Amino acid sequence: MRVLGVDPGLTRCGVGVVDSARGRRAELVAVGVIRTDPELSVDLRLLRIAERLDAWFDEHVPDVVAVERVFAQHNVGTVMGTAQAAGIAMVGAAKRGVPVALHTPSEVKAAVTGSGRAGKEQVQRMVAGILGLAEPPKPADAADALALAICHLWRPAGALQGGERHELTAAQRAWAAAEHAAKGRRAPR
């Protein structure tokens, strides 16, 4: 399975692509940050993000897109820009029929570090270790995008949006079946 992780942001939008590998491993395909100029109007900044995300979709052809679930922060302006960038990523996926999964920041941190309260540096170090990188990905937005993708590879059940519209991949079905069997329930189809 190939996952495109998106850490949404209006000024810096982290993007990372990972492939699943044997033994519950992940392999780095690509990582980067889409930057926009704060001096531009919001509509032009969103257009820039949409254009660059389209290029990532076309180049890497993901099976699923993992986007950070936007949560309320104290700074409403930051929340708005983050939500707008997340929406652009979700629309880009929907245009291509690619399922979208939303993961909370604490879920992502827990998946890659074992603690939902891990700091940015710890996430960066763990992402580097998981992917076998010599150095942690920088900036933190890039590492967060990779962490989102890794989280989805390891915890896909129940995160997909769109309900009946999207079918689970074979890997997601196997993961869901194993999770449900461990909990003594039947897996969804």
Coordinates of N, CA and C in Angstrom, one line a residue:
M1 N 0.8 -1.2 0.0 CA 0.0 0.0 0.0 C 0.9 1.2 0.0
R2 N 0.5 2.2 -0.8 CA 1.2 3.5 -0.8 C 0.3 4.6 -0.2
V3 N 0.9 5.3 0.8 CA 0.1 6.3 1.5 C 0.8 7.7 1.3
L4 N 0.0 8.6 1.0 CA 0.4 10.0 0.9 C -0.1 10.7 2.2
G5 N 0.9 11.1 3.0 CA 0.6 11.8 4.3 C 0.6 13.3 4.0
V6 N -0.4 14.0 4.6 CA -0.5 15.5 4.4 C -0.6 16.1 5.8
D7 N 0.4 16.9 6.2 CA 0.3 17.7 7.4 C -0.1 19.1 7.0
P8 N -1.4 19.4 7.0 CA -1.9 20.6 6.4 C -1.5 21.9 7.1
G9 N -1.2 22.9 6.3 CA -0.9 24.2 6.8 C -0.9 25.2 5.7
L10 N -1.2 26.4 5.9 CA -1.3 27.4 4.9 C 0.0 28.0 4.5
T11 N 0.9 28.1 5.4 CA 2.3 28.6 5.1 C 3.2 27.4 4.7
R12 N 3.1 26.3 5.5 CA 3.9 25.1 5.2 C 3.0 23.9 5.3
C13 N 2.9 23.2 4.2 CA 2.1 22.0 4.2 C 3.0 20.8 3.9
G14 N 3.2 20.0 4.9 CA 4.1 18.9 4.8 C 3.4 17.8 4.0
V15 N 4.2 17.1 3.1 CA 3.8 16.0 2.3 C 4.8 14.9 2.4
G16 N 4.4 13.7 2.5 CA 5.3 12.5 2.5 C 4.6 11.3 2.0
V17 N 5.3 10.5 1.3 CA 4.8 9.3 0.7 C 5.6 8.1 1.2
V18 N 4.9 7.1 1.7 CA 5.6 5.9 2.2 C 4.9 4.7 1.6
D19 N 5.6 3.6 1.3 CA 5.1 2.3 0.9 C 5.2 1.3 2.1
S20 N 4.2 0.4 2.1 CA 4.3 -0.6 3.1 C 5.3 -1.6 2.7
A21 N 6.0 -2.2 3.6 CA 7.0 -3.3 3.3 C 6.8 -4.4 4.2
R22 N 7.4 -5.6 3.9 CA 7.2 -6.8 4.8 C 7.7 -6.5 6.2
G23 N 7.0 -7.2 7.1 CA 7.4 -7.2 8.5 C 7.0 -5.9 9.2
R24 N 5.8 -5.3 8.7 CA 5.3 -4.1 9.3 C 6.3 -3.0 9.3
R25 N 7.0 -2.9 8.1 CA 7.9 -1.8 7.9 C 7.4 -0.9 6.9
A26 N 8.0 0.3 6.8 CA 7.6 1.4 5.9 C 8.9 1.8 5.1
E27 N 8.7 2.1 3.9 CA 9.8 2.6 3.1 C 9.5 4.0 2.5
L28 N 10.4 4.9 2.7 CA 10.3 6.3 2.2 C 10.3 6.3 0.7
V29 N 9.3 7.0 0.1 CA 9.2 7.2 -1.3 C 9.6 8.7 -1.6
A30 N 9.0 9.6 -0.9 CA 9.3 11.0 -1.2 C 8.8 11.9 0.0
V31 N 9.4 13.0 0.2 CA 9.0 13.9 1.3 C 9.3 15.3 0.9
G32 N 8.5 16.2 1.4 CA 8.7 17.6 1.0 C 7.7 18.5 1.8
V33 N 7.9 19.8 1.5 CA 7.0 20.8 2.1 C 6.6 21.8 1.0
I34 N 5.3 22.0 1.0 CA 4.7 23.0 0.0 C 4.6 24.3 0.8
R35 N 5.3 25.3 0.3 CA 5.3 26.6 1.0 C 4.5 27.6 0.2
T36 N 3.9 28.5 1.0 CA 3.2 29.6 0.3 C 3.6 30.9 1.0
D37 N 3.5 32.0 0.2 CA 4.0 33.3 0.7 C 2.8 34.0 1.5
P38 N 3.1 34.3 2.7 CA 2.0 34.9 3.5 C 1.6 36.3 3.0
E39 N 2.3 36.9 2.1 CA 1.9 38.1 1.5 C 0.8 38.0 0.5
L40 N 0.6 36.8 -0.1 CA -0.4 36.5 -1.1 C -1.8 36.4 -0.4
S41 N -2.8 36.6 -1.2 CA -4.1 36.4 -0.6 C -4.4 34.9 -0.4
V42 N -5.3 34.6 0.5 CA -5.6 33.2 0.9 C -6.0 32.4 -0.3
D43 N -6.8 32.9 -1.2 CA -7.2 32.2 -2.4 C -6.1 31.7 -3.2
L44 N -5.1 32.6 -3.4 CA -3.9 32.3 -4.2 C -3.0 31.3 -3.5
R45 N -2.9 31.4 -2.2 CA -2.2 30.4 -1.4 C -2.8 29.0 -1.5
L46 N -4.1 29.0 -1.4 CA -4.8 27.7 -1.5 C -4.6 27.1 -2.9
L47 N -4.6 28.0 -3.9 CA -4.4 27.5 -5.3 C -3.0 26.9 -5.4
R48 N -2.0 27.5 -4.9 CA -0.7 27.0 -4.9 C -0.6 25.6 -4.3
I49 N -1.2 25.5 -3.1 CA -1.2 24.2 -2.4 C -1.9 23.2 -3.3
A50 N -3.1 23.5 -3.8 CA -3.8 22.6 -4.7 C -3.0 22.1 -5.9
E51 N -2.3 23.1 -6.5 CA -1.5 22.7 -7.7 C -0.3 21.8 -7.3
R52 N 0.3 22.1 -6.2 CA 1.5 21.2 -5.8 C 1.0 19.9 -5.3
L53 N -0.1 19.8 -4.6 CA -0.7 18.5 -4.2 C -1.1 17.7 -5.4
D54 N -1.7 18.4 -6.4 CA -2.0 17.6 -7.6 C -0.8 17.0 -8.2
A55 N 0.3 17.7 -8.2 CA 1.6 17.1 -8.8 C 2.0 15.9 -8.0
W56 N 1.9 16.0 -6.6 CA 2.2 14.8 -5.8 C 1.3 13.7 -6.1
F57 N 0.0 13.9 -6.2 CA -0.9 12.8 -6.5 C -0.6 12.2 -7.9
D58 N -0.3 13.0 -8.9 CA 0.0 12.5 -10.2 C 1.3 11.7 -10.2
E59 N 2.3 12.2 -9.5 CA 3.6 11.6 -9.6 C 3.7 10.3 -8.8
H60 N 3.0 10.3 -7.6 CA 3.1 9.1 -6.7 C 2.0 8.2 -6.6
V61 N 0.8 8.5 -7.1 CA -0.4 7.7 -7.3 C -0.6 6.9 -6.0
P62 N -1.0 7.6 -4.9 CA -1.3 6.9 -3.6 C -2.5 6.0 -3.6
D63 N -2.5 5.0 -2.8 CA -3.7 4.2 -2.6 C -4.6 4.8 -1.6
V64 N -4.1 5.6 -0.7 CA -4.9 6.3 0.3 C -4.1 7.6 0.7
V65 N -4.9 8.6 1.2 CA -4.3 9.8 1.7 C -4.6 10.0 3.1
A66 N -3.6 10.2 4.0 CA -3.8 10.3 5.4 C -3.6 11.8 5.7
V67 N -4.6 12.5 6.3 CA -4.6 13.9 6.6 C -4.7 14.1 8.1
E68 N -4.0 15.0 8.6 CA -4.2 15.3 10.1 C -5.5 15.9 10.3
R69 N -6.2 15.3 11.3 CA -7.6 15.8 11.7 C -7.4 17.1 12.3
V70 N -8.0 18.2 11.8 CA -7.9 19.5 12.4 C -8.7 19.6 13.7
F71 N -8.0 20.1 14.7 CA -8.6 20.3 16.0 C -8.6 21.7 16.4
A72 N -9.4 22.1 17.4 CA -9.5 23.5 17.8 C -8.2 23.9 18.6
Q73 N -7.7 25.0 18.2 CA -6.5 25.6 18.9 C -6.9 26.9 19.4
H74 N -6.1 27.6 20.1 CA -6.4 28.9 20.6 C -6.4 30.0 19.5
N75 N -5.5 29.8 18.4 CA -5.4 30.7 17.4 C -6.4 30.4 16.2
V76 N -7.5 31.1 16.1 CA -8.5 30.8 15.1 C -8.0 30.9 13.7
G77 N -7.1 31.9 13.5 CA -6.5 32.0 12.1 C -5.7 30.8 11.7
T78 N -5.0 30.2 12.6 CA -4.2 29.0 12.3 C -5.1 27.9 12.0
V79 N -6.2 27.7 12.8 CA -7.1 26.6 12.6 C -7.8 26.8 11.2
M80 N -8.1 28.0 10.9 CA -8.8 28.2 9.6 C -7.9 27.8 8.4
G81 N -6.6 28.3 8.4 CA -5.7 27.9 7.4 C -5.4 26.4 7.3
T82 N -5.3 25.8 8.5 CA -5.0 24.4 8.5 C -6.2 23.6 8.0
A83 N -7.4 24.0 8.3 CA -8.6 23.4 7.8 C -8.8 23.6 6.3
Q84 N -8.5 24.7 5.9 CA -8.6 25.0 4.4 C -7.6 24.1 3.6
A85 N -6.4 24.0 4.1 CA -5.4 23.2 3.4 C -5.8 21.7 3.5
A86 N -6.3 21.3 4.6 CA -6.8 19.9 4.8 C -7.9 19.6 3.8
G87 N -8.8 20.6 3.6 CA -9.9 20.4 2.6 C -9.4 20.3 1.2
I88 N -8.3 21.1 0.9 CA -7.7 21.0 -0.5 C -7.2 19.6 -0.7
A89 N -6.5 19.0 0.3 CA -6.0 17.7 0.2 C -7.1 16.7 0.0
M90 N -8.2 16.8 0.8 CA -9.3 15.9 0.7 C -10.0 16.0 -0.7
V91 N -10.1 17.2 -1.2 CA -10.8 17.3 -2.5 C -9.9 16.7 -3.6
G92 N -8.6 16.9 -3.5 CA -7.6 16.4 -4.5 C -7.8 14.8 -4.5
A93 N -7.9 14.2 -3.3 CA -8.0 12.8 -3.3 C -9.4 12.4 -3.8
A94 N -10.4 13.1 -3.5 CA -11.8 12.7 -3.9 C -11.9 12.8 -5.4
K95 N -11.2 13.8 -6.0 CA -11.3 13.9 -7.5 C -10.7 12.7 -8.2
R96 N -9.8 12.0 -7.5 CA -9.1 10.8 -8.1 C -9.7 9.5 -7.6
G97 N -10.7 9.6 -6.7 CA -11.3 8.4 -6.2 C -10.4 7.7 -5.1
V98 N -9.5 8.5 -4.5 CA -8.5 7.9 -3.5 C -9.2 8.1 -2.2
P99 N -9.3 7.1 -1.4 CA -9.8 7.2 0.0 C -9.0 8.1 0.9
V100 N -9.7 8.8 1.8 CA -9.0 9.7 2.7 C -9.2 9.2 4.1
A101 N -8.1 9.2 4.9 CA -8.2 8.9 6.3 C -7.7 10.1 7.1
L102 N -8.4 10.3 8.2 CA -8.1 11.4 9.1 C -7.6 10.8 10.4
H103 N -6.4 11.3 10.9 CA -5.8 10.9 12.1 C -5.5 12.1 13.0
T104 N -5.8 12.0 14.3 CA -5.5 13.0 15.2 C -4.0 13.1 15.5
P105 N -3.5 14.3 15.9 CA -2.1 14.4 16.2 C -1.7 13.4 17.3
S106 N -2.5 13.2 18.3 CA -2.1 12.3 19.4 C -2.1 10.9 18.9
E107 N -3.0 10.5 18.0 CA -3.0 9.2 17.4 C -1.7 8.9 16.6
V108 N -1.3 9.9 15.9 CA -0.1 9.8 15.0 C 1.1 9.7 15.9
K109 N 1.2 10.5 16.9 CA 2.4 10.5 17.9 C 2.4 9.1 18.6
A110 N 1.3 8.6 19.0 CA 1.3 7.3 19.7 C 1.7 6.2 18.7
A111 N 1.3 6.3 17.5 CA 1.6 5.2 16.5 C 3.1 5.2 16.3
V112 N 3.8 6.3 16.2 CA 5.2 6.3 15.8 C 6.2 6.3 17.0
T113 N 5.7 6.9 18.2 CA 6.6 7.0 19.3 C 6.1 6.1 20.5
G114 N 4.9 5.7 20.6 CA 4.3 5.0 21.7 C 3.7 6.0 22.7
S115 N 3.8 7.3 22.5 CA 3.2 8.3 23.4 C 2.5 9.3 22.6
G116 N 1.2 9.6 23.0 CA 0.4 10.6 22.3 C 0.8 12.0 22.7
R117 N 1.8 12.1 23.6 CA 2.2 13.4 24.0 C 3.7 13.7 23.6
A118 N 4.2 13.0 22.7 CA 5.6 13.1 22.2 C 5.8 14.5 21.6
G119 N 7.0 15.0 21.7 CA 7.3 16.3 21.1 C 7.7 16.1 19.7
K120 N 7.8 17.3 19.0 CA 8.2 17.3 17.6 C 9.5 16.6 17.3
E121 N 10.5 16.9 18.1 CA 11.9 16.2 17.9 C 11.8 14.7 18.1
Q122 N 11.0 14.2 19.0 CA 10.9 12.8 19.2 C 10.2 12.2 18.0
V123 N 9.2 12.8 17.5 CA 8.5 12.3 16.3 C 9.5 12.3 15.1
Q124 N 10.3 13.3 15.0 CA 11.3 13.4 13.9 C 12.3 12.2 14.0
R125 N 12.8 12.0 15.2 CA 13.8 10.9 15.4 C 13.2 9.6 15.2
M126 N 12.0 9.3 15.6 CA 11.3 8.0 15.4 C 11.0 7.8 14.0
V127 N 10.5 8.8 13.2 CA 10.3 8.7 11.8 C 11.6 8.3 11.1
A128 N 12.7 9.0 11.5 CA 14.0 8.6 10.8 C 14.3 7.2 11.1
G129 N 14.1 6.7 12.4 CA 14.4 5.3 12.7 C 13.6 4.3 12.0
I130 N 12.3 4.6 11.9 CA 11.3 3.7 11.2 C 11.7 3.6 9.8
L131 N 12.0 4.7 9.1 CA 12.3 4.7 7.7 C 13.8 4.4 7.4
G132 N 14.6 4.3 8.4 CA 16.0 4.0 8.2 C 16.8 5.2 7.6
L133 N 16.4 6.4 8.0 CA 17.1 7.6 7.5 C 18.3 7.9 8.3
A134 N 19.3 8.5 7.7 CA 20.5 8.9 8.5 C 20.2 10.1 9.4
E135 N 19.3 11.0 9.0 CA 18.9 12.1 9.7 C 17.4 12.3 9.8
P136 N 16.9 12.9 10.9 CA 15.5 13.2 10.9 C 15.0 14.1 9.8
P137 N 13.9 13.9 9.3 CA 13.3 14.8 8.2 C 13.1 16.2 8.8
K138 N 13.4 17.2 8.1 CA 13.2 18.6 8.5 C 12.6 19.3 7.3
P139 N 11.8 20.3 7.6 CA 11.3 20.8 8.9 C 10.3 19.8 9.5
A140 N 9.8 20.1 10.7 CA 8.9 19.2 11.4 C 7.7 18.9 10.6
D141 N 7.2 19.8 9.7 CA 6.0 19.6 8.8 C 6.3 18.3 7.9
A142 N 7.5 18.2 7.4 CA 7.8 17.0 6.6 C 7.8 15.8 7.4
A143 N 8.4 15.8 8.6 CA 8.4 14.6 9.4 C 6.9 14.2 9.9
D144 N 6.1 15.3 10.1 CA 4.7 15.0 10.5 C 3.9 14.3 9.4
A145 N 4.2 14.8 8.2 CA 3.5 14.1 7.0 C 3.9 12.7 6.9
L146 N 5.2 12.4 7.1 CA 5.6 11.0 7.1 C 5.0 10.2 8.2
A147 N 5.0 10.8 9.4 CA 4.4 10.1 10.6 C 2.9 9.8 10.3
L148 N 2.2 10.7 9.7 CA 0.8 10.5 9.3 C 0.7 9.2 8.4
A149 N 1.5 9.2 7.4 CA 1.5 8.1 6.5 C 1.8 6.7 7.2
I150 N 2.8 6.8 8.0 CA 3.2 5.6 8.8 C 2.1 5.2 9.7
C151 N 1.5 6.1 10.4 CA 0.4 5.8 11.3 C -0.7 5.1 10.5
H152 N -1.0 5.6 9.3 CA -2.1 5.0 8.6 C -1.7 3.5 8.1
L153 N -0.5 3.3 7.8 CA -0.1 2.0 7.4 C -0.3 1.0 8.6
W154 N 0.0 1.5 9.8 CA -0.1 0.7 11.0 C -1.5 0.7 11.7
R155 N -2.3 1.7 11.4 CA -3.6 1.8 12.1 C -4.7 2.2 11.2
P156 N -4.9 1.4 10.1 CA -5.9 1.9 9.1 C -7.4 1.7 9.4
A157 N -7.7 0.8 10.3 CA -9.1 0.4 10.5 C -9.9 1.6 11.1
G158 N -11.0 1.9 10.5 CA -11.9 2.9 11.0 C -11.5 4.3 10.7
A159 N -10.4 4.6 10.0 CA -10.0 5.9 9.8 C -10.5 6.5 8.4
L160 N -10.9 5.6 7.5 CA -11.3 6.0 6.2 C -12.6 6.9 6.3
Q161 N -12.6 7.9 5.5 CA -13.8 8.7 5.3 C -14.6 8.2 4.1
G162 N -15.9 8.6 4.0 CA -16.7 8.3 2.8 C -17.5 7.0 2.9
G163 N -17.4 6.3 4.1 CA -18.2 5.1 4.3 C -18.2 4.1 3.2
E164 N -19.3 3.8 2.6 CA -19.5 2.8 1.6 C -18.9 3.2 0.2
R165 N -18.6 4.5 0.1 CA -18.0 4.9 -1.2 C -16.7 4.3 -1.5
H166 N -15.9 4.0 -0.5 CA -14.5 3.5 -0.7 C -14.4 2.1 -0.2
E167 N -13.8 1.3 -1.0 CA -13.5 -0.1 -0.5 C -12.1 -0.1 0.2
L168 N -12.0 -0.9 1.2 CA -10.7 -1.1 1.8 C -9.8 -1.8 0.9
T169 N -8.5 -1.5 0.9 CA -7.5 -2.2 0.2 C -7.3 -3.6 0.8
A170 N -6.7 -4.5 0.1 CA -6.4 -5.8 0.7 C -5.6 -5.8 2.0
A171 N -4.6 -4.9 2.0 CA -3.8 -4.7 3.2 C -4.7 -4.2 4.4
Q172 N -5.6 -3.2 4.1 CA -6.5 -2.7 5.1 C -7.4 -3.7 5.6
R173 N -8.0 -4.5 4.7 CA -8.9 -5.6 5.1 C -8.2 -6.6 6.0
A174 N -7.0 -7.0 5.7 CA -6.2 -7.9 6.5 C -6.0 -7.3 7.9
W175 N -5.6 -6.0 7.9 CA -5.3 -5.4 9.2 C -6.6 -5.3 10.0
A176 N -7.7 -4.9 9.4 CA -8.9 -4.8 10.1 C -9.4 -6.2 10.7
A177 N -9.2 -7.2 9.8 CA -9.6 -8.6 10.3 C -8.7 -9.0 11.5
A178 N -7.5 -8.7 11.5 CA -6.6 -9.1 12.6 C -7.0 -8.3 13.8
E179 N -7.3 -7.0 13.7 CA -7.7 -6.2 14.8 C -9.0 -6.7 15.4
H180 N -9.9 -7.0 14.5 CA -11.2 -7.4 15.0 C -11.1 -8.8 15.7
A181 N -10.3 -9.7 15.1 CA -10.1 -11.0 15.7 C -9.5 -10.9 17.1
A182 N -8.6 -10.0 17.2 CA -8.0 -9.8 18.5 C -9.0 -9.3 19.5
K183 N -10.0 -8.6 19.1 CA -11.0 -8.1 19.9 C -12.3 -9.0 20.0
G184 N -12.2 -10.1 19.2 CA -13.3 -11.0 19.3 C -14.5 -10.6 18.5
R185 N -14.3 -9.7 17.4 CA -15.4 -9.3 16.6 C -15.2 -9.6 15.2
R186 N -16.2 -9.6 14.3 CA -16.1 -9.8 12.9 C -15.6 -8.5 12.2
A187 N -14.7 -8.7 11.2 CA -14.2 -7.6 10.5 C -15.2 -7.0 9.5
P188 N -15.2 -5.7 9.2 CA -16.1 -5.2 8.2 C -15.6 -5.6 6.8
R189 N -16.5 -5.6 5.9 CA -16.2 -6.0 4.5 C -16.1 -4.7 3.6

